Coordinates of C-alpha atoms in Angstrom, one line a residue:
M17 CA -0.1 0.0 0.0
P18 CA 1.5 3.3 -0.9
P19 CA 2.1 5.8 1.9
S20 CA -0.7 8.3 2.8
R21 CA 0.0 11.9 1.8
T22 CA 0.2 12.8 5.3
E23 CA 3.6 11.1 5.5
R24 CA 6.7 12.7 4.0
I25 CA 8.0 10.7 1.1
L26 CA 12.0 10.5 0.9
V27 CA 13.7 8.8 -2.0
I28 CA 17.4 8.3 -2.0
V29 CA 19.4 7.5 -5.1
G30 CA 22.5 5.3 -4.0
G31 CA 23.5 3.8 -0.9
V32 CA 27.1 3.2 0.6
A33 CA 28.4 6.3 2.7
G34 CA 26.2 9.3 1.8
G35 CA 23.0 7.6 0.8
M36 CA 22.7 5.3 3.8
S37 CA 23.6 8.0 6.2
A38 CA 20.9 10.1 4.9
A39 CA 18.4 7.3 5.0
T40 CA 19.2 6.1 8.7
R41 CA 19.4 9.6 10.0
A42 CA 16.1 10.6 8.4
R43 CA 14.4 7.4 10.2
R44 CA 15.9 8.6 13.6
L45 CA 14.1 11.9 12.9
S46 CA 11.0 10.7 11.7
E47 CA 9.2 7.2 12.4
N48 CA 6.4 8.3 9.9
A49 CA 8.3 9.1 7.0
S50 CA 8.3 6.7 4.0
I51 CA 11.9 6.1 3.1
T52 CA 13.3 4.3 0.0
V53 CA 16.8 3.8 -1.2
F54 CA 17.5 2.6 -4.8
E55 CA 20.8 1.3 -5.4
K56 CA 22.0 0.3 -8.9
G57 CA 24.2 -2.4 -7.8
P58 CA 24.0 -5.7 -5.7
Y59 CA 25.2 -4.2 -2.5
V60 CA 23.7 -1.1 -0.5
S61 CA 26.1 -0.7 2.3
F62 CA 29.7 -1.7 2.2
A63 CA 33.1 -0.6 3.5
N64 CA 34.7 0.5 0.0
C65 CA 37.7 1.8 1.9
G66 CA 38.8 -1.7 3.0
I67 CA 38.4 -3.3 -0.5
P68 CA 42.1 -3.1 -1.3
Y69 CA 42.9 -4.9 2.0
A70 CA 40.5 -7.6 1.1
L71 CA 42.7 -8.4 -2.0
S72 CA 45.0 -10.1 0.6
S73 CA 44.6 -11.8 3.8
T74 CA 44.9 -8.7 5.7
I75 CA 41.1 -8.6 5.8
P76 CA 40.5 -12.4 5.8
D77 CA 36.9 -12.4 5.2
P78 CA 35.6 -10.1 2.3
D79 CA 31.9 -10.4 3.7
S80 CA 33.1 -8.5 6.7
L81 CA 32.9 -5.4 4.4
L82 CA 29.2 -5.8 3.9
L83 CA 27.9 -3.4 6.7
Q84 CA 24.1 -3.9 6.1
T85 CA 21.8 -5.7 3.6
P86 CA 18.4 -4.8 2.5
E87 CA 16.8 -7.0 5.0
S88 CA 18.9 -5.9 7.8
V89 CA 18.1 -2.2 7.0
K90 CA 14.4 -3.0 6.9
K91 CA 14.4 -4.9 10.2
R92 CA 16.4 -2.3 12.2
F93 CA 15.3 1.0 10.4
N94 CA 12.1 0.1 8.5
I95 CA 13.8 1.5 5.3
D96 CA 12.9 -0.1 1.9
V97 CA 16.1 -0.8 -0.1
K98 CA 15.8 -1.8 -3.7
I99 CA 19.1 -3.2 -4.9
N100 CA 19.9 -3.8 -8.6
T101 CA 17.4 -1.0 -9.4
E102 CA 18.6 2.2 -11.2
V103 CA 17.0 5.5 -11.1
V104 CA 17.1 6.4 -14.8
G105 CA 15.2 9.9 -14.8
I106 CA 13.7 12.6 -12.7
D107 CA 10.6 14.6 -13.6
R108 CA 10.8 17.6 -11.3
K109 CA 7.3 18.8 -12.3
K110 CA 5.7 15.8 -11.4
K111 CA 8.0 15.0 -8.5
V112 CA 8.6 11.4 -9.4
V113 CA 11.8 9.5 -10.3
L114 CA 11.6 6.8 -12.9
V115 CA 13.2 3.4 -11.8
R116 CA 14.2 0.3 -13.7
E117 CA 15.1 -3.0 -12.1
K118 CA 18.1 -4.9 -13.7
G119 CA 16.9 -6.9 -16.7
N120 CA 13.5 -5.2 -16.9
K121 CA 13.1 -2.9 -19.8
E122 CA 9.9 -1.2 -18.3
G123 CA 10.4 1.4 -15.9
E124 CA 8.2 2.6 -12.9
E125 CA 7.4 6.0 -11.6
V126 CA 7.9 6.6 -7.9
P127 CA 6.9 9.9 -6.2
Y128 CA 8.9 11.8 -3.8
D129 CA 8.5 15.0 -1.7
K130 CA 12.3 15.1 -1.1
L131 CA 15.0 13.5 -3.1
V132 CA 18.6 12.8 -2.2
L133 CA 21.1 12.0 -4.8
A134 CA 24.1 10.0 -3.5
Q135 CA 25.4 8.4 -6.6
G136 CA 29.1 8.8 -6.0
A137 CA 31.8 8.7 -8.5
K138 CA 32.9 6.2 -11.1
P139 CA 36.5 5.1 -11.9
V140 CA 38.1 7.2 -14.7
V141 CA 39.0 4.9 -17.5
P142 CA 41.6 6.7 -19.9
P143 CA 41.5 6.3 -23.6
I144 CA 44.2 3.4 -23.6
E145 CA 43.9 0.6 -26.1
G146 CA 43.0 -2.5 -24.4
A147 CA 41.5 -0.9 -21.3
E148 CA 38.5 -2.9 -21.4
G149 CA 40.3 -6.0 -21.6
E150 CA 39.6 -9.0 -19.3
N151 CA 42.6 -8.7 -17.5
V152 CA 41.9 -5.0 -16.5
F153 CA 40.2 -4.3 -13.2
Q154 CA 39.2 -1.2 -11.2
L155 CA 39.0 -1.4 -7.3
T156 CA 36.0 0.5 -6.2
T157 CA 33.2 -1.8 -5.4
I158 CA 32.5 -5.3 -4.0
V159 CA 31.8 -6.4 -7.4
D160 CA 35.3 -5.4 -8.5
L161 CA 36.9 -7.1 -5.6
E162 CA 34.9 -10.3 -6.4
G163 CA 36.0 -10.1 -10.1
V164 CA 39.8 -9.6 -9.4
K165 CA 39.8 -12.5 -6.8
E166 CA 38.1 -14.8 -9.2
Y167 CA 40.2 -13.9 -12.1
M168 CA 43.4 -14.2 -9.9
K169 CA 42.4 -17.7 -8.8
R170 CA 41.4 -18.8 -12.3
R171 CA 44.6 -17.4 -14.0
K172 CA 47.0 -18.1 -11.2
V173 CA 48.4 -14.5 -11.4
K174 CA 51.9 -14.0 -10.6
R175 CA 52.7 -10.5 -12.0
G176 CA 50.6 -7.3 -11.8
V177 CA 50.8 -3.8 -13.0
V178 CA 49.0 -1.0 -11.1
V179 CA 48.3 2.1 -13.2
G180 CA 48.2 5.0 -10.8
G181 CA 50.3 5.9 -7.8
G182 CA 47.7 7.5 -5.8
F183 CA 46.1 6.3 -2.3
I184 CA 44.3 3.4 -3.7
G185 CA 46.9 2.4 -6.3
L186 CA 49.6 2.1 -3.5
E187 CA 47.1 0.1 -1.2
A188 CA 46.7 -2.0 -4.2
A189 CA 50.3 -2.4 -4.9
E190 CA 50.9 -3.4 -1.1
N191 CA 48.3 -6.0 -0.9
L192 CA 49.1 -7.6 -4.2
T193 CA 52.7 -7.7 -3.1
E194 CA 51.4 -9.4 0.3
L195 CA 50.0 -12.2 -2.1
G196 CA 53.2 -12.7 -3.5
L197 CA 52.9 -11.0 -6.8
E198 CA 55.6 -9.2 -8.6
V199 CA 54.2 -5.7 -8.8
V200 CA 54.9 -2.5 -11.1
V201 CA 53.5 0.7 -10.4
V202 CA 53.2 3.2 -13.2
E203 CA 52.6 6.7 -12.4
K204 CA 52.5 9.4 -15.0
G205 CA 53.5 12.2 -12.4
E206 CA 57.1 12.7 -11.1
H207 CA 56.3 11.1 -8.0
V208 CA 53.7 8.9 -6.2
L209 CA 50.9 10.5 -4.1
P210 CA 50.3 13.5 -6.3
P211 CA 48.6 15.6 -3.7
M212 CA 51.7 15.4 -1.7
D213 CA 55.1 17.1 -2.1
R214 CA 58.2 15.4 -3.6
D215 CA 60.1 15.3 -0.3
I216 CA 57.4 13.3 1.2
A217 CA 56.9 11.1 -1.5
E218 CA 60.5 10.2 -2.0
P219 CA 60.6 8.1 1.2
V220 CA 57.6 6.4 0.0
H221 CA 59.4 5.3 -3.2
E222 CA 62.2 4.0 -1.0
E223 CA 59.8 1.9 0.9
L224 CA 58.1 0.5 -2.1
R225 CA 61.3 -0.5 -3.8
K226 CA 62.5 -2.1 -0.4
N227 CA 59.4 -4.2 -0.5
G228 CA 60.1 -5.3 -4.1
V229 CA 57.7 -2.9 -6.0
R230 CA 59.0 -1.4 -9.1
L231 CA 58.3 2.2 -9.9
V232 CA 57.8 3.6 -13.4
L233 CA 57.5 7.4 -12.9
G234 CA 56.9 10.1 -15.4
K235 CA 55.4 7.9 -18.1
G236 CA 51.8 6.9 -18.9
V237 CA 50.5 3.6 -20.2
E238 CA 50.0 3.6 -23.9
K239 CA 48.5 0.2 -24.4
I240 CA 47.4 -2.7 -22.4
E241 CA 47.6 -6.3 -23.6
G242 CA 46.7 -9.6 -22.4
D243 CA 50.3 -10.4 -21.1
G244 CA 51.1 -6.8 -20.0
A245 CA 51.3 -3.1 -20.4
V246 CA 53.3 -0.8 -22.7
V247 CA 54.5 2.4 -21.4
E248 CA 55.6 5.5 -23.1
G249 CA 58.8 4.8 -24.7
G250 CA 58.0 1.5 -25.7
E251 CA 58.9 -0.7 -22.7
K252 CA 56.3 -3.6 -22.3
I253 CA 55.9 -4.7 -18.7
P254 CA 54.9 -8.4 -18.5
A255 CA 51.8 -9.0 -16.3
E256 CA 48.8 -11.1 -16.2
L257 CA 46.7 -8.6 -14.3
V258 CA 46.4 -4.8 -14.6
M259 CA 44.8 -2.6 -12.0
L260 CA 43.5 0.6 -13.5
V261 CA 43.3 3.1 -10.5
V262 CA 43.9 6.6 -12.0
G263 CA 41.1 8.4 -10.1
V264 CA 37.5 8.9 -10.1
R265 CA 34.7 11.2 -11.8
P266 CA 31.5 12.3 -10.2
R267 CA 28.5 10.7 -11.6
T268 CA 26.5 13.7 -12.7
G269 CA 24.5 12.4 -15.8
L270 CA 21.2 12.0 -13.9
A271 CA 21.4 15.6 -12.4
K272 CA 22.2 17.0 -15.8
D273 CA 19.4 15.3 -17.5
A274 CA 17.0 16.7 -14.8
G275 CA 18.2 20.1 -15.5
L276 CA 20.0 20.6 -12.1
S277 CA 23.0 23.0 -12.0
V278 CA 26.2 21.2 -12.5
G279 CA 29.6 22.9 -11.8
K280 CA 33.1 22.5 -13.5
N281 CA 33.6 19.1 -11.5
G282 CA 30.3 18.1 -9.9
V283 CA 26.8 18.8 -9.0
T284 CA 26.4 22.0 -7.5
V285 CA 25.0 22.4 -3.8
N286 CA 24.5 25.0 -1.2
E287 CA 25.5 24.8 2.4
Q288 CA 22.4 22.7 3.2
M289 CA 23.5 20.3 0.5
Q290 CA 20.5 21.4 -1.7
T291 CA 20.8 21.4 -5.5
S292 CA 19.3 24.3 -7.8
D293 CA 16.1 22.6 -7.1
P294 CA 15.3 23.0 -3.1
D295 CA 13.5 19.8 -3.1
I296 CA 16.6 17.7 -4.4
Y297 CA 19.6 17.3 -2.2
A298 CA 23.0 15.9 -3.4
V299 CA 25.8 14.5 -1.3
G300 CA 29.2 12.6 -1.4
D301 CA 31.6 12.1 -4.2
M302 CA 29.2 13.6 -6.8
V303 CA 29.2 17.3 -5.3
E304 CA 31.2 20.2 -5.3
T305 CA 31.9 21.7 -2.0
E306 CA 34.1 24.5 -0.5
Q307 CA 37.9 23.7 -0.1
R308 CA 38.2 26.0 3.1
V309 CA 41.9 26.8 2.4
T310 CA 41.3 28.2 -1.0
G311 CA 37.6 29.0 -1.0
Q312 CA 37.2 27.1 -4.3
R313 CA 34.5 24.5 -5.1
K314 CA 35.9 21.1 -5.5
V315 CA 35.1 17.4 -5.5
L316 CA 36.2 15.4 -2.5
A317 CA 36.1 11.8 -2.9
L318 CA 36.5 10.6 0.8
A319 CA 33.9 8.6 2.9
G320 CA 34.0 10.9 6.0
P321 CA 32.6 14.1 4.3
A322 CA 30.0 12.0 2.4
N323 CA 28.7 10.5 5.7
R324 CA 28.5 13.9 7.3
Q325 CA 26.8 15.3 4.2
G326 CA 24.3 12.5 4.1
R327 CA 23.3 13.1 7.7
M328 CA 23.1 16.9 7.2
A329 CA 20.9 16.5 4.2
A330 CA 18.6 14.5 6.3
D331 CA 18.7 17.0 9.1
H332 CA 17.7 19.9 6.8
I333 CA 15.0 17.8 5.3
F334 CA 13.4 17.5 8.6
G335 CA 13.6 21.1 9.6
K336 CA 17.0 21.4 11.5
D337 CA 19.1 24.4 11.0
V338 CA 22.5 23.1 9.7
S339 CA 25.2 24.1 7.3
Y340 CA 28.1 22.2 5.8
R341 CA 31.3 24.0 6.7
G342 CA 33.3 22.7 3.8
N343 CA 36.3 20.4 3.8
V344 CA 40.2 20.7 4.2
G345 CA 41.0 17.3 2.5
T346 CA 42.4 15.3 5.4
A347 CA 43.6 11.8 4.2
V348 CA 46.1 9.1 5.5
V349 CA 47.4 6.0 3.7
K350 CA 49.4 2.9 4.8
V351 CA 52.3 2.0 2.5
F352 CA 53.9 -1.2 4.0
R353 CA 55.6 0.1 7.3
L354 CA 54.9 3.9 6.4
T355 CA 52.1 6.0 7.3
V356 CA 51.6 9.2 5.1
G357 CA 49.1 11.9 5.7
I358 CA 47.9 15.2 4.4
T359 CA 45.4 18.0 5.5
G360 CA 44.9 21.2 3.5
L361 CA 47.3 21.8 0.6
S362 CA 50.8 20.8 -0.3
V363 CA 53.3 23.5 -1.1
E364 CA 53.5 22.3 -4.6
A365 CA 49.7 22.8 -4.8
L366 CA 49.9 26.3 -3.0
R367 CA 52.3 27.4 -5.6
R368 CA 50.2 26.2 -8.5
L369 CA 47.5 28.2 -7.2
G370 CA 49.9 31.4 -6.8
M371 CA 49.6 31.3 -3.0
D372 CA 53.0 32.1 -1.9
S373 CA 53.2 30.5 1.4
L374 CA 56.0 29.8 3.9
W375 CA 56.7 26.4 5.2
V376 CA 58.7 24.6 7.7
S377 CA 59.9 21.0 8.3
A378 CA 60.6 18.9 11.4
H379 CA 61.8 15.4 12.1
P380 CA 61.3 14.8 15.6
P381 CA 60.7 11.3 17.1
D382 CA 57.0 10.1 17.4
H383 CA 57.6 9.7 21.2
A384 CA 60.0 10.4 23.8
G385 CA 63.7 9.4 22.4
Y386 CA 64.7 7.7 25.6
Y387 CA 61.6 5.4 25.5
P388 CA 62.3 2.2 23.4
G389 CA 60.7 2.1 19.9
A390 CA 61.0 5.7 19.1
H391 CA 60.9 6.4 15.3
P392 CA 61.2 9.8 13.4
I393 CA 58.3 11.6 12.0
T394 CA 58.6 14.2 9.1
L395 CA 56.1 17.0 9.6
K396 CA 55.9 19.7 7.0
V397 CA 53.5 22.6 7.7
A398 CA 52.6 25.7 5.1
F399 CA 51.3 29.0 6.4
E400 CA 50.6 32.4 5.5
K401 CA 53.6 34.8 5.2
E402 CA 51.7 37.8 7.0
T403 CA 49.6 36.0 9.6
G404 CA 50.9 32.5 10.1
K405 CA 47.6 30.9 9.3
I406 CA 48.0 27.2 8.7
L407 CA 47.2 26.2 4.9
G408 CA 48.3 22.7 4.7
A409 CA 50.4 20.0 6.6
Q410 CA 52.0 16.7 5.5
G411 CA 53.6 13.8 7.5
I412 CA 55.3 10.7 7.2
G413 CA 56.8 8.1 9.4
T414 CA 56.1 4.7 11.0
A415 CA 54.1 5.6 14.0
G416 CA 52.1 8.6 15.4
V417 CA 51.6 10.3 12.0
D418 CA 47.8 10.1 11.9
K419 CA 47.6 11.6 15.4
R420 CA 49.5 14.7 14.3
I421 CA 47.9 15.1 11.0
D422 CA 44.4 15.1 12.9
V423 CA 45.6 17.7 15.3
L424 CA 46.8 19.8 12.3
S425 CA 43.5 19.4 10.3
T426 CA 41.6 20.5 13.4
A427 CA 44.0 23.5 13.7
I428 CA 43.2 24.5 10.0
Q429 CA 39.5 24.2 10.4
A430 CA 39.8 26.4 13.4
G431 CA 41.6 29.1 11.6
M432 CA 44.8 28.7 13.7
T433 CA 48.2 30.0 13.1
V434 CA 51.7 28.6 13.8
F435 CA 51.6 30.9 16.9
D436 CA 48.7 28.8 18.3
L437 CA 50.5 25.5 17.6
E438 CA 53.2 26.8 20.1
H439 CA 50.6 26.7 22.9
L440 CA 48.7 23.6 22.2
E441 CA 48.4 21.5 25.2
L442 CA 48.6 17.8 23.8
A443 CA 48.7 14.5 25.8
Y444 CA 52.2 13.4 26.8
A445 CA 53.7 10.3 28.2
P446 CA 57.1 8.8 27.2
P447 CA 55.4 5.8 25.1
Y448 CA 53.1 8.3 23.2
G449 CA 54.8 11.6 22.7
S450 CA 57.2 14.2 24.0
A451 CA 56.9 17.2 26.3
K452 CA 57.2 19.2 23.1
D453 CA 55.1 17.4 20.8
P454 CA 56.1 17.3 17.0
V455 CA 53.1 19.7 16.4
N456 CA 54.5 22.1 18.9
M457 CA 57.9 21.9 17.3
V458 CA 56.7 23.0 13.9
G459 CA 54.9 25.7 15.6
F460 CA 58.1 26.8 17.3
I461 CA 59.9 26.6 14.0
G462 CA 57.2 28.6 12.1
S463 CA 56.9 31.1 14.8
N464 CA 60.7 31.7 15.0
V465 CA 60.6 32.4 11.1
L466 CA 57.9 34.8 11.4
R467 CA 59.3 36.7 14.3
G468 CA 62.6 37.0 12.6
D469 CA 64.5 34.7 15.2
V470 CA 66.0 32.6 12.4
D471 CA 66.0 32.9 8.5
I472 CA 65.5 29.6 6.5
V473 CA 66.3 28.3 3.2
H474 CA 65.0 25.1 1.5
G475 CA 66.9 22.6 -0.3
Q476 CA 64.5 22.7 -3.3
D477 CA 65.3 26.5 -3.9
L478 CA 69.0 25.9 -4.0
T479 CA 71.3 24.9 -6.8
P480 CA 74.9 23.7 -7.1
A481 CA 75.9 27.1 -8.4
D482 CA 74.4 28.7 -5.3
L483 CA 76.2 26.4 -2.9
K484 CA 79.5 27.3 -4.7
E485 CA 78.8 31.1 -4.4
M486 CA 77.7 30.8 -0.6
Q487 CA 79.4 29.7 2.6
I488 CA 78.1 26.5 3.6
V489 CA 78.7 25.4 7.0
D490 CA 77.9 21.8 8.2
V491 CA 77.5 21.8 12.0
R492 CA 77.2 18.0 12.5
S493 CA 80.0 15.8 13.8
P494 CA 82.8 14.8 11.5
N495 CA 81.4 11.2 11.6
E496 CA 78.2 12.4 10.2
F497 CA 79.9 14.8 7.7
S498 CA 81.9 11.8 6.2
R499 CA 78.7 9.9 5.5
G500 CA 77.4 12.5 3.1
H501 CA 77.2 16.3 3.0
L502 CA 76.4 19.3 1.0
K503 CA 78.7 20.3 -1.9
F504 CA 81.3 22.9 -0.9
A505 CA 80.4 22.5 2.8
K506 CA 82.9 23.3 5.4
N507 CA 82.6 21.1 8.7
I508 CA 82.6 23.0 12.0
P509 CA 80.5 21.1 14.8
V510 CA 78.0 23.4 16.5
N511 CA 79.9 22.8 20.0
D512 CA 83.1 24.2 18.3
L513 CA 81.4 27.1 16.2
R514 CA 82.3 29.9 18.7
N515 CA 85.8 29.1 18.6
G516 CA 85.8 28.5 14.8
I517 CA 84.2 31.7 13.8
S518 CA 87.4 33.1 12.7
E519 CA 87.4 30.5 9.9
L520 CA 84.5 32.0 8.3
D521 CA 83.9 35.2 6.2
K522 CA 81.5 37.4 7.5
D523 CA 81.0 39.1 4.2
K524 CA 79.6 36.0 2.4
K525 CA 76.1 34.7 2.4
T526 CA 76.1 31.9 4.9
V527 CA 73.9 28.6 4.9
V528 CA 74.3 26.4 8.2
Y529 CA 72.8 23.0 8.5
C530 CA 72.8 19.8 10.6
Q531 CA 70.8 16.5 10.3
V532 CA 67.4 17.7 11.0
G533 CA 67.5 21.4 11.7
Y534 CA 68.1 22.0 15.4
R535 CA 71.7 22.4 15.7
G536 CA 71.6 24.4 12.4
Y537 CA 69.0 26.7 14.3
L538 CA 71.6 27.1 17.2
A539 CA 74.3 27.9 14.8
D540 CA 72.0 30.3 13.1
R541 CA 71.5 32.1 16.4
I542 CA 75.3 32.2 17.2
L543 CA 76.3 33.6 13.8
K544 CA 73.3 36.0 13.4
Q545 CA 74.3 37.7 16.7
K546 CA 77.9 38.0 15.5
G547 CA 76.7 39.8 12.5
F548 CA 76.5 37.0 9.9
D549 CA 74.2 37.0 7.1
V550 CA 73.0 33.6 7.9
A551 CA 70.1 31.2 7.2
N552 CA 69.4 27.8 8.4
L553 CA 68.7 24.9 6.0
D554 CA 65.1 23.8 6.8
G555 CA 64.8 20.3 7.9
G556 CA 68.6 19.9 7.6
Y557 CA 70.4 17.4 5.4
K558 CA 67.5 14.9 5.7
S559 CA 65.2 17.1 3.9
V560 CA 67.8 17.3 1.0
V561 CA 68.1 13.5 1.0
D562 CA 64.5 12.9 1.3
S563 CA 63.8 15.3 -1.5
G564 CA 66.1 13.3 -3.8
L565 CA 68.2 16.5 -4.6
K566 CA 71.4 14.4 -5.4
D567 CA 73.0 17.2 -7.2
L568 CA 73.4 19.1 -4.0
Q569 CA 75.1 16.2 -2.3
E570 CA 78.7 15.2 -2.0
A571 CA 79.1 11.4 -2.0
P572 CA 80.0 9.9 1.3
Q573 CA 83.8 9.5 1.9
K574 CA 84.9 5.9 1.4
S575 CA 87.0 4.4 4.4
G576 CA 90.4 3.1 3.3

């Protein structure tokens, strides 16, 4: 029996994060509403972020990714879920959607009072010859996962090519490697993890290679064949399996056909997640929302924002005064032993946008160095020159990275500055952190720069010619110096610097550096107060090595 017209009729197109969040929130707000979810595929609620890990035995039971079924949703929430049913049209005047079950040519009109579009995004399939071959797979749905696993079992796959070095590509590469495959990652950019800066990505390259993954960087795939992939330049990489994970594109066709406003990238919505038709909402990977650092409207394909947007759409439908605050793009990925995270924008991205920011790096341990098991973290924070307002942060290490990125994400959303980071009170005990947390440390460094207590220079902004022209002072120990140093560097350990000042030319621009930056900062303070024109190398020699700036480095001295 159709619902009486005294009940509100809510129709949701698409399940998973955004759609199911909207549906279940709507039910919690109204026991009387008629709520129906139409899902084109066979699964309405699954943890798609766990799919790469279900390739290997990291997640031993793929069924654990299925969060809800139509039966469980009906039983708990009294929501009708129609799987394998596609919404193929919207008649806004009649306020009906045209739905069609899989295998059925005839459609059915279903009325709505409010409509929520949560169709997500679809994988990008570039125009590569052979991209539709039976050995080529995406990795976004349970159906994709089932197809890959069945194919691998049937073909006894031993070699794989992953096209795309983004988050999902690296997760796929790791888990294929865990299965014992020989894996090659092909990334058209100069480094993997394109949202990151090169100095953050270079240690990821090292980690991948250390675990047997070959990298082909700066080249795209020209052709896919049944026994491998041909990259630009003509090299053929043998493989029985090709994973095509080069990104996703919002599903906007239904919205466009209905005459809804669609922006450059995705469906246009206001702060209440309403489209240009106030009775139709859109959420998740298909919509453009504000990037809070730049103010630009962008698509963000992440589960967290999709869940919050779905909940918010339901709130607004049932009369709550809510507004979506935009996003800062906080993300984290595991690459074998490493954790890599980002929030806001990288320095490379800020420069492309013409935002001339300052940035500092630090390499402190994840917890107190005297407590066993401490490992270094690299934190890189970008901020406005005039105000110190934080614009972005990146981190990499084996432990504690996610915690710091979450703190810095919160700081960006709160509009905080590097001066505020100096004052953050964060949990401390030797197994978990330090009295001066890594987040405090980047605050101290950034604040020192803005206050004029230290001048810094970045390795990425130097050339060998610059080093030859300048006075380069390495303030590490002679043993450290012998293991590799900057070209044309003079070694004066920081503890000997006051007595060694006579060796230096006060009239030359001077750059001091140590391994990670702290001793260089001490040297900068000493020389600055002695009248030198001096700058500290941000992040020290480690940042130069991590950035892959080999032309700035002198090879280690070989022992006799």
